[in-house]
Amino acid sequence: MGPYILGIDIGTSACKVVAFDIDGKVAASALCSYDVHYPRSGWAEQYADDWWQGVCHALQCIWKQGKVRPADVVGVGVDGQSWSALPVSCDGKALRPAIIWFDRRAQQQAERMAQAVGVQRLIGVSGNPPDPAYITPKMMWIKENEPDIYNRTYKFLQSNGFIVYKLTGLFTQDKSQGYGFHFFNITEGVYDRELCRQMGLDIDKVADIFECCDVVGSVTEEAAGSTGLLAGTPVVAGGLDAAASTLGAGVVSIGQTQEQGGQAGGMSIYVDKPVIEPRLILGYHVVPDAWLLQGGTVGGGGALRWFVDQFGYAETCEADKKGVSVYNIVDQKASAIKPGSDGLIFLPYMSGERSPIWNPKARGVFFGLSYDKTRMHAARAVMEGCAYSLRHNIEVAQQAGVHVDELISVGGAAKSSLWTQIKADVTKKRIQVPYADDATALGAAILAGVGTGVYKDFREAVSKTVRIRKSYEPNADNFYIYDKLYAVYREIYDRLEQTYDKLYAVQKEVI
């Protein structure tokens, strides 16, 4: 049996552990869900120990399947959700719940940070604008509102960094997650100590930086007892989930772009030098000496899940009777609606919006409702609205001089032929979908494979593990329709931008 490499994916809704053989085929996998907690409006937290318990439970499930033995695992890679601010003590205990990526509480800190240091300097160093989603304002919020916790903090860890600590007992910060800190120099890959000091933060409270494929330690005896892994199994630093899925999609060359259709949507474009475009997100790839110019939108699978949860009771019952996914039923019914949803347009800003508009006050909108519209018009409009958001990000990247050739689509939305074709038609880009449903975990496993010498380099790893299942070519007639409606989509937001401010003020005052 074996050898096998493990990919551990710490997502927002669940932890997934997958064991791959060296050809990228799944030998065993397991999933463990956990909750997001919302203590107040605009806040979002998770318990780091839930992440760890999820990892332990998923690994025990894998051993019980009997297909993979701990002795056959040659390396472990961990990826995780970005922008988690988790303060831990010197013995690695979480001092409070992690403040996760779509938490918006640090708006004032982000604004004050911009005023104190200057937006241009922040962007010039980190490549990214001040926004409460990033880690830096969250660190400032903890210092100002929970000073005792801040003073007791030994390190601020990312989601994957916490799991690496639990496995190895070592505090690490991988390079691909560094972009969450505005005092991280995006060109040189090191901390700017002086900028950190000017923000009033302590540089000693962040961990040392490692390349994502660096073997940073090995599984301890204590971790072996909790997980079933053998003590001494190598563990690499790992990286950002979006960057790991980009690798797992096979993106290792200029012009290749990963399109992510998970809880949130987005894109990651491979570039061989830093391209600073404040409307987008710039970070390191998990592949050394490469960067990703990213568009991160809240409009993705979460928007469709919300629609199905609130309005899809009939489809849910039908799916239960047939023993299929409710999204298969929605796909089938929504495909009968004409492209453009007969003029119904959806703005997918269900929790504010990140790139390229960076407006935490934006909210979702259905525009063009009339008596002839059905629930399936709305379902298709949700898919189309998320595709418009993807196109918006791609256009901004192209304006910055970045070439986007084709898209490689991963995530749950890539399982939908309808949604993937809509994205191809809206963007006028060919979309390829790999066989693997586990691109994120595969990317984490590839990091472990390269780090431990299973593969000589990343190109060899991708050539052995990534295979394309299906291609979608854009339909010119559909693009013509979507091109007209996309212009309306953009205008709707432009006209509502100030109205969002008014709604926010009213909500803050009376709701």
Short mmCIF file of C-alpha atoms in Angstrom, two decimals, residues 54-407:
data_model
loop_
_atom_site.label_atom_id
_atom_site.label_comp_id
_atom_site.label_asym_id
_atom_site.label_seq_id
_atom_site.Cartn_x
_atom_site.Cartn_y
_atom_site.Cartn_z
CA GLY A 54 -12.45 18.06 13.06
CA VAL A 55 -8.98 17.06 11.87
CA CYS A 56 -8.71 14.33 14.51
CA HIS A 57 -12.18 12.98 13.76
CA ALA A 58 -11.62 12.98 9.99
CA LEU A 59 -8.27 11.18 10.32
CA GLN A 60 -9.77 8.52 12.57
CA CYS A 61 -12.50 8.00 9.96
CA ILE A 62 -9.84 7.51 7.28
CA TRP A 63 -8.04 4.85 9.30
CA LYS A 64 -11.33 3.05 9.92
CA GLN A 65 -11.93 2.82 6.17
CA GLY A 66 -8.95 0.48 6.05
CA LYS A 67 -7.58 1.68 2.73
CA VAL A 68 -4.76 3.80 4.12
CA ARG A 69 -2.43 2.96 6.99
CA PRO A 70 -0.64 5.63 9.02
CA ALA A 71 2.68 3.96 8.18
CA ASP A 72 2.06 4.63 4.47
CA VAL A 73 1.66 8.40 4.91
CA VAL A 74 4.89 10.12 3.83
CA GLY A 75 3.88 13.72 4.40
CA VAL A 76 1.12 16.08 5.55
CA GLY A 77 0.11 19.43 4.06
CA VAL A 78 -2.41 21.80 5.62
CA ASP A 79 -4.29 24.61 3.92
CA GLY A 80 -6.82 26.92 5.50
CA GLN A 81 -9.25 29.77 5.16
CA SER A 82 -7.59 33.16 5.00
CA TRP A 83 -7.54 36.19 7.27
CA SER A 84 -8.24 34.38 10.53
CA ALA A 85 -6.99 36.31 13.56
CA LEU A 86 -6.36 33.70 16.23
CA PRO A 87 -4.40 34.75 19.34
CA VAL A 88 -2.71 31.87 21.13
CA SER A 89 -0.63 31.55 24.30
CA CYS A 90 2.98 30.32 24.43
CA ASP A 91 1.67 26.76 24.83
CA GLY A 92 -0.55 27.10 21.76
CA LYS A 93 -3.91 27.48 23.50
CA ALA A 94 -6.47 29.70 21.80
CA LEU A 95 -7.17 32.74 23.96
CA ARG A 96 -10.44 33.58 22.23
CA PRO A 97 -12.40 32.38 19.19
CA ALA A 98 -10.78 33.10 15.83
CA ILE A 99 -12.11 36.20 14.08
CA ILE A 100 -12.61 34.83 10.56
CA TRP A 101 -12.50 36.26 7.08
CA PHE A 102 -15.97 37.76 6.68
CA ASP A 103 -16.08 39.39 10.11
CA ARG A 104 -16.53 43.17 9.68
CA ARG A 105 -16.14 44.45 13.25
CA ALA A 106 -12.77 46.18 12.64
CA GLN A 107 -14.08 48.82 10.21
CA GLN A 108 -13.01 51.71 12.45
CA GLN A 109 -9.57 50.20 12.98
CA ALA A 110 -9.11 49.85 9.22
CA GLU A 111 -10.09 53.49 8.71
CA ARG A 112 -7.79 54.74 11.47
CA MET A 113 -4.94 52.59 10.17
CA ALA A 114 -5.34 54.20 6.75
CA GLN A 115 -5.36 57.69 8.27
CA ALA A 116 -2.37 57.09 10.52
CA VAL A 117 -0.08 55.39 8.03
CA GLY A 118 -1.52 56.39 4.68
CA VAL A 119 -3.35 54.25 2.17
CA GLN A 120 -0.62 54.51 -0.44
CA ARG A 121 2.06 53.31 1.95
CA LEU A 122 -0.07 50.37 3.05
CA ILE A 123 -0.70 49.39 -0.55
CA GLY A 124 2.90 50.01 -1.52
CA VAL A 125 4.18 47.60 1.14
CA SER A 126 1.46 44.94 1.29
CA GLY A 127 -0.09 45.34 -2.16
CA ASN A 128 -3.53 45.44 -0.58
CA PRO A 129 -5.95 48.14 0.62
CA PRO A 130 -7.02 48.59 4.26
CA ASP A 131 -10.19 46.62 4.91
CA PRO A 132 -11.66 45.03 8.06
CA ALA A 133 -11.48 41.60 6.45
CA TYR A 134 -7.68 41.56 6.73
CA ILE A 135 -5.83 40.40 9.85
CA THR A 136 -4.16 43.70 10.75
CA PRO A 137 -7.33 45.64 11.72
CA LYS A 138 -8.53 42.58 13.67
CA MET A 139 -5.29 42.55 15.68
CA MET A 140 -5.84 46.24 16.40
CA TRP A 141 -9.44 45.58 17.44
CA ILE A 142 -8.32 42.92 19.93
CA LYS A 143 -5.64 45.24 21.32
CA GLU A 144 -8.16 48.04 21.82
CA ASN A 145 -11.16 46.04 23.01
CA GLU A 146 -9.58 43.02 24.69
CA PRO A 147 -6.23 44.33 25.94
CA ASP A 148 -5.73 41.50 28.40
CA ILE A 149 -6.01 38.94 25.60
CA TYR A 150 -3.67 40.96 23.38
CA ASN A 151 -1.06 41.22 26.13
CA ARG A 152 -1.25 37.48 26.81
CA THR A 153 -0.95 36.62 23.10
CA TYR A 154 2.28 34.88 22.18
CA LYS A 155 1.47 34.55 18.48
CA PHE A 156 -1.36 35.32 16.08
CA LEU A 157 -1.85 32.21 13.94
CA GLN A 158 -3.74 31.44 10.76
CA SER A 159 -6.11 28.49 10.52
CA ASN A 160 -3.53 26.23 8.89
CA GLY A 161 -0.80 27.55 11.20
CA PHE A 162 -2.83 26.48 14.22
CA ILE A 163 -3.21 22.93 12.87
CA VAL A 164 0.51 22.81 12.02
CA TYR A 165 1.20 23.81 15.63
CA LYS A 166 -1.12 21.10 16.96
CA LEU A 167 0.68 18.53 14.79
CA THR A 168 4.27 19.65 15.39
CA GLY A 169 4.36 21.96 18.42
CA LEU A 170 5.94 24.70 16.27
CA PHE A 171 4.66 28.22 15.49
CA THR A 172 4.78 29.00 11.77
CA GLN A 173 3.50 31.53 9.25
CA ASP A 174 3.47 30.40 5.63
CA LYS A 175 4.28 32.92 2.92
CA SER A 176 0.98 32.63 1.04
CA GLN A 177 -1.01 33.74 4.10
CA GLY A 178 1.31 36.68 4.75
CA TYR A 179 -0.81 38.99 2.62
CA GLY A 180 -3.31 39.22 5.46
CA PHE A 181 -0.86 41.46 7.35
CA HIS A 182 -0.44 44.97 5.98
CA PHE A 183 3.10 45.04 7.37
CA PHE A 184 4.06 42.05 5.21
CA ASN A 185 6.22 43.17 2.28
CA ILE A 186 4.57 41.56 -0.72
CA THR A 187 7.61 42.03 -2.94
CA GLU A 188 10.28 40.64 -0.62
CA GLY A 189 8.20 38.18 1.42
CA VAL A 190 9.30 39.56 4.82
CA TYR A 191 7.75 41.63 7.59
CA ASP A 192 8.21 45.40 7.60
CA ARG A 193 9.06 45.83 11.28
CA GLU A 194 8.92 49.62 11.23
CA LEU A 195 5.48 49.72 9.60
CA CYS A 196 4.22 47.23 12.20
CA ARG A 197 5.55 49.48 14.98
CA GLN A 198 3.85 52.54 13.47
CA MET A 199 0.55 50.68 13.54
CA GLY A 200 1.03 50.15 17.27
CA LEU A 201 1.39 46.38 16.92
CA ASP A 202 4.10 44.03 18.18
CA ILE A 203 6.10 42.22 15.51
CA ASP A 204 7.03 39.51 18.02
CA LYS A 205 3.39 38.42 18.06
CA VAL A 206 3.57 36.99 14.52
CA ALA A 207 5.33 33.74 13.66
CA ASP A 208 8.40 33.23 11.48
CA ILE A 209 7.73 32.97 7.73
CA PHE A 210 8.29 29.75 5.76
CA GLU A 211 7.83 28.68 2.16
CA CYS A 212 4.63 26.71 1.84
CA CYS A 213 6.44 23.48 0.88
CA ASP A 214 9.06 23.73 3.64
CA VAL A 215 9.07 20.79 6.04
CA VAL A 216 8.71 22.71 9.31
CA GLY A 217 8.50 19.78 11.69
CA SER A 218 7.07 16.35 12.28
CA VAL A 219 4.11 14.85 14.08
CA THR A 220 4.69 14.78 17.84
CA GLU A 221 3.87 11.88 20.15
CA GLU A 222 0.98 13.85 21.60
CA ALA A 223 -0.45 14.62 18.15
CA ALA A 224 0.04 11.01 17.11
CA GLY A 225 -2.12 9.93 20.02
CA SER A 226 -4.94 12.28 18.96
CA THR A 227 -4.80 11.73 15.19
CA GLY A 228 -3.50 8.22 14.64
CA LEU A 229 -0.67 9.56 12.47
CA LEU A 230 2.74 8.10 13.18
CA ALA A 231 5.04 10.27 15.27
CA GLY A 232 7.78 11.64 13.06
CA THR A 233 5.63 12.02 9.92
CA PRO A 234 6.84 15.18 8.10
CA VAL A 235 4.56 18.24 8.07
CA VAL A 236 4.99 21.19 5.69
CA ALA A 237 3.98 24.80 6.40
CA GLY A 238 1.01 24.61 4.04
CA GLY A 239 -0.85 27.66 2.82
CA LEU A 240 -3.90 29.67 1.88
CA ASP A 241 -6.87 27.55 0.77
CA ALA A 242 -7.44 29.57 -2.42
CA ALA A 243 -3.76 29.28 -3.33
CA ALA A 244 -3.72 25.56 -2.56
CA SER A 245 -6.78 25.00 -4.74
CA THR A 246 -5.07 27.03 -7.47
CA LEU A 247 -2.17 24.59 -7.33
CA GLY A 248 -4.58 21.66 -7.16
CA ALA A 249 -6.23 22.96 -10.32
CA GLY A 250 -2.86 22.81 -12.07
CA VAL A 251 -2.09 26.54 -12.20
CA VAL A 252 1.72 26.75 -12.38
CA SER A 253 2.26 28.97 -15.45
CA ILE A 254 1.65 32.58 -16.50
CA GLY A 255 -1.83 33.18 -17.92
CA GLN A 256 -3.44 30.30 -16.08
CA THR A 257 -6.31 31.29 -13.82
CA GLN A 258 -8.20 29.33 -11.22
CA GLU A 259 -11.89 30.11 -10.74
CA GLN A 260 -13.22 29.22 -7.30
CA GLY A 261 -16.83 28.32 -6.73
CA GLY A 262 -17.09 27.53 -3.04
CA GLN A 263 -18.96 29.32 -0.25
CA ALA A 264 -17.51 32.48 -1.77
CA GLY A 265 -16.42 33.03 -5.35
CA GLY A 266 -13.21 34.30 -6.78
CA MET A 267 -10.31 33.94 -9.14
CA SER A 268 -6.55 33.54 -8.79
CA ILE A 269 -4.28 34.54 -11.68
CA TYR A 270 -0.69 33.27 -11.80
CA VAL A 271 1.82 36.14 -12.18
CA ASP A 272 5.60 35.98 -12.02
CA LYS A 273 6.00 39.41 -10.40
CA PRO A 274 3.93 41.51 -7.99
CA VAL A 275 1.09 43.34 -9.75
CA ILE A 276 -0.35 45.92 -7.39
CA GLU A 277 -3.94 46.77 -8.25
CA PRO A 278 -5.73 48.11 -5.13
CA ARG A 279 -9.13 46.92 -6.32
CA LEU A 280 -7.88 43.31 -6.26
CA ILE A 281 -5.96 41.13 -3.79
CA LEU A 282 -2.28 40.31 -4.18
CA GLY A 283 -0.63 37.43 -2.39
CA TYR A 284 2.06 34.84 -2.82
CA HIS A 285 1.24 31.61 -4.57
CA VAL A 286 2.02 28.43 -2.64
CA VAL A 287 4.53 27.84 -5.45
CA PRO A 288 7.82 29.67 -4.67
CA ASP A 289 8.73 32.80 -6.67
CA ALA A 290 5.18 33.29 -7.91
CA TRP A 291 2.27 35.50 -6.93
CA LEU A 292 -1.50 35.35 -7.34
CA LEU A 293 -3.57 38.35 -8.34
CA GLN A 294 -6.91 37.46 -6.85
CA GLY A 295 -10.48 38.58 -6.92
CA GLY A 296 -12.40 37.60 -3.81
CA THR A 297 -16.15 38.01 -3.89
CA VAL A 298 -18.76 36.95 -1.36
CA GLY A 299 -20.96 35.96 -4.32
CA GLY A 300 -20.62 32.22 -4.72
CA GLY A 301 -22.11 28.97 -3.51
CA GLY A 302 -23.26 30.69 -0.34
CA ALA A 303 -25.65 32.89 -2.31
CA LEU A 304 -27.25 29.91 -4.04
CA ARG A 305 -27.36 28.00 -0.75
CA TRP A 306 -29.19 30.92 0.83
CA PHE A 307 -31.70 30.93 -2.03
CA VAL A 308 -32.31 27.19 -1.79
CA ASP A 309 -32.62 27.29 2.01
CA GLN A 310 -35.15 30.11 1.89
CA PHE A 311 -37.13 29.37 -1.28
CA GLY A 312 -36.29 25.84 -2.37
CA TYR A 313 -38.57 23.74 -0.17
CA ALA A 314 -40.29 22.05 -3.13
CA GLU A 315 -36.96 21.21 -4.77
CA THR A 316 -35.58 19.92 -1.47
CA CYS A 317 -38.54 17.56 -1.06
CA GLU A 318 -38.20 16.39 -4.66
CA ALA A 319 -34.48 15.77 -4.19
CA ASP A 320 -35.12 13.74 -1.03
CA LYS A 321 -37.60 11.53 -2.86
CA LYS A 322 -35.22 10.93 -5.75
CA GLY A 323 -32.15 10.55 -3.57
CA VAL A 324 -30.19 13.27 -5.38
CA SER A 325 -28.73 16.65 -4.47
CA VAL A 326 -31.20 19.51 -4.34
CA TYR A 327 -28.76 21.49 -6.48
CA ASN A 328 -29.18 18.94 -9.28
CA ILE A 329 -32.91 19.63 -9.24
CA VAL A 330 -32.37 23.40 -9.20
CA ASP A 331 -29.88 23.08 -12.09
CA GLN A 332 -32.35 21.10 -14.15
CA LYS A 333 -35.21 23.53 -13.60
CA ALA A 334 -33.16 26.71 -13.93
CA SER A 335 -31.69 25.50 -17.23
CA ALA A 336 -35.17 25.85 -18.74
CA ILE A 337 -35.01 29.60 -18.12
CA LYS A 338 -33.53 31.60 -21.00
CA PRO A 339 -30.06 33.18 -20.63
CA GLY A 340 -30.48 36.53 -18.94
CA SER A 341 -33.38 35.30 -16.79
CA ASP A 342 -35.80 37.45 -18.82
CA GLY A 343 -34.20 40.61 -17.46
CA LEU A 344 -33.96 39.65 -13.77
CA ILE A 345 -30.56 40.69 -12.39
CA PHE A 346 -29.05 39.75 -9.04
CA LEU A 347 -26.33 41.66 -7.18
CA PRO A 348 -24.64 38.96 -5.03
CA TYR A 349 -23.39 41.23 -2.22
CA MET A 350 -24.95 39.16 0.56
CA SER A 351 -22.37 40.07 3.19
CA GLY A 352 -20.93 43.28 1.81
CA GLU A 353 -18.46 42.83 -1.00
CA ARG A 354 -14.73 42.49 -1.29
CA SER A 355 -13.02 43.00 -4.63
CA PRO A 356 -13.30 44.97 -6.73
CA ILE A 357 -15.73 47.39 -5.02
CA TRP A 358 -14.63 46.91 -1.37
CA ASN A 359 -17.92 47.99 0.14
CA PRO A 360 -18.88 46.33 3.44
CA LYS A 361 -22.24 48.15 3.33
CA ALA A 362 -23.34 46.65 0.00
CA ARG A 363 -26.17 44.12 0.11
CA GLY A 364 -27.87 41.69 -2.24
CA VAL A 365 -30.42 42.98 -4.74
CA PHE A 366 -32.92 41.44 -7.14
CA PHE A 367 -33.61 43.97 -9.91
CA GLY A 368 -36.26 43.49 -12.57
CA LEU A 369 -38.89 41.51 -10.66
CA SER A 370 -42.29 41.27 -12.33
CA TYR A 371 -45.35 39.01 -12.22
CA ASP A 372 -43.97 36.71 -14.90
CA LYS A 373 -40.88 35.83 -12.87
CA THR A 374 -40.68 32.47 -11.11
CA ARG A 375 -38.44 31.08 -8.39
CA MET A 376 -36.31 29.48 -11.08
CA HIS A 377 -35.85 32.84 -12.76
CA ALA A 378 -34.42 33.97 -9.43
CA ALA A 379 -32.27 30.85 -9.08
CA ARG A 380 -30.72 31.37 -12.50
CA ALA A 381 -30.30 35.09 -11.79
CA VAL A 382 -28.29 34.21 -8.67
CA MET A 383 -25.91 32.11 -10.80
CA GLU A 384 -25.67 34.86 -13.40
CA GLY A 385 -25.07 37.55 -10.79
CA CYS A 386 -22.13 35.62 -9.35
CA ALA A 387 -20.77 35.24 -12.90
CA TYR A 388 -21.08 39.02 -13.44
CA SER A 389 -19.04 39.54 -10.28
CA LEU A 390 -16.37 37.17 -11.64
CA ARG A 391 -16.27 39.10 -14.92
CA HIS A 392 -15.92 42.38 -13.02
CA ASN A 393 -12.81 41.05 -11.25
CA ILE A 394 -11.32 39.67 -14.48
CA GLU A 395 -11.82 43.01 -16.24
CA VAL A 396 -10.01 44.87 -13.45
CA ALA A 397 -7.10 42.42 -13.69
CA GLN A 398 -6.92 42.89 -17.45
CA GLN A 399 -6.91 46.67 -16.99
CA ALA A 400 -3.86 46.15 -14.76
CA GLY A 401 -2.10 44.49 -17.69
CA VAL A 402 -2.55 40.88 -16.60
CA HIS A 403 -3.38 38.32 -19.26
CA VAL A 404 -6.18 35.87 -18.55
CA ASP A 405 -6.20 32.99 -21.01
CA GLU A 406 -8.63 30.39 -19.73
CA LEU A 407 -10.23 29.52 -16.41
#
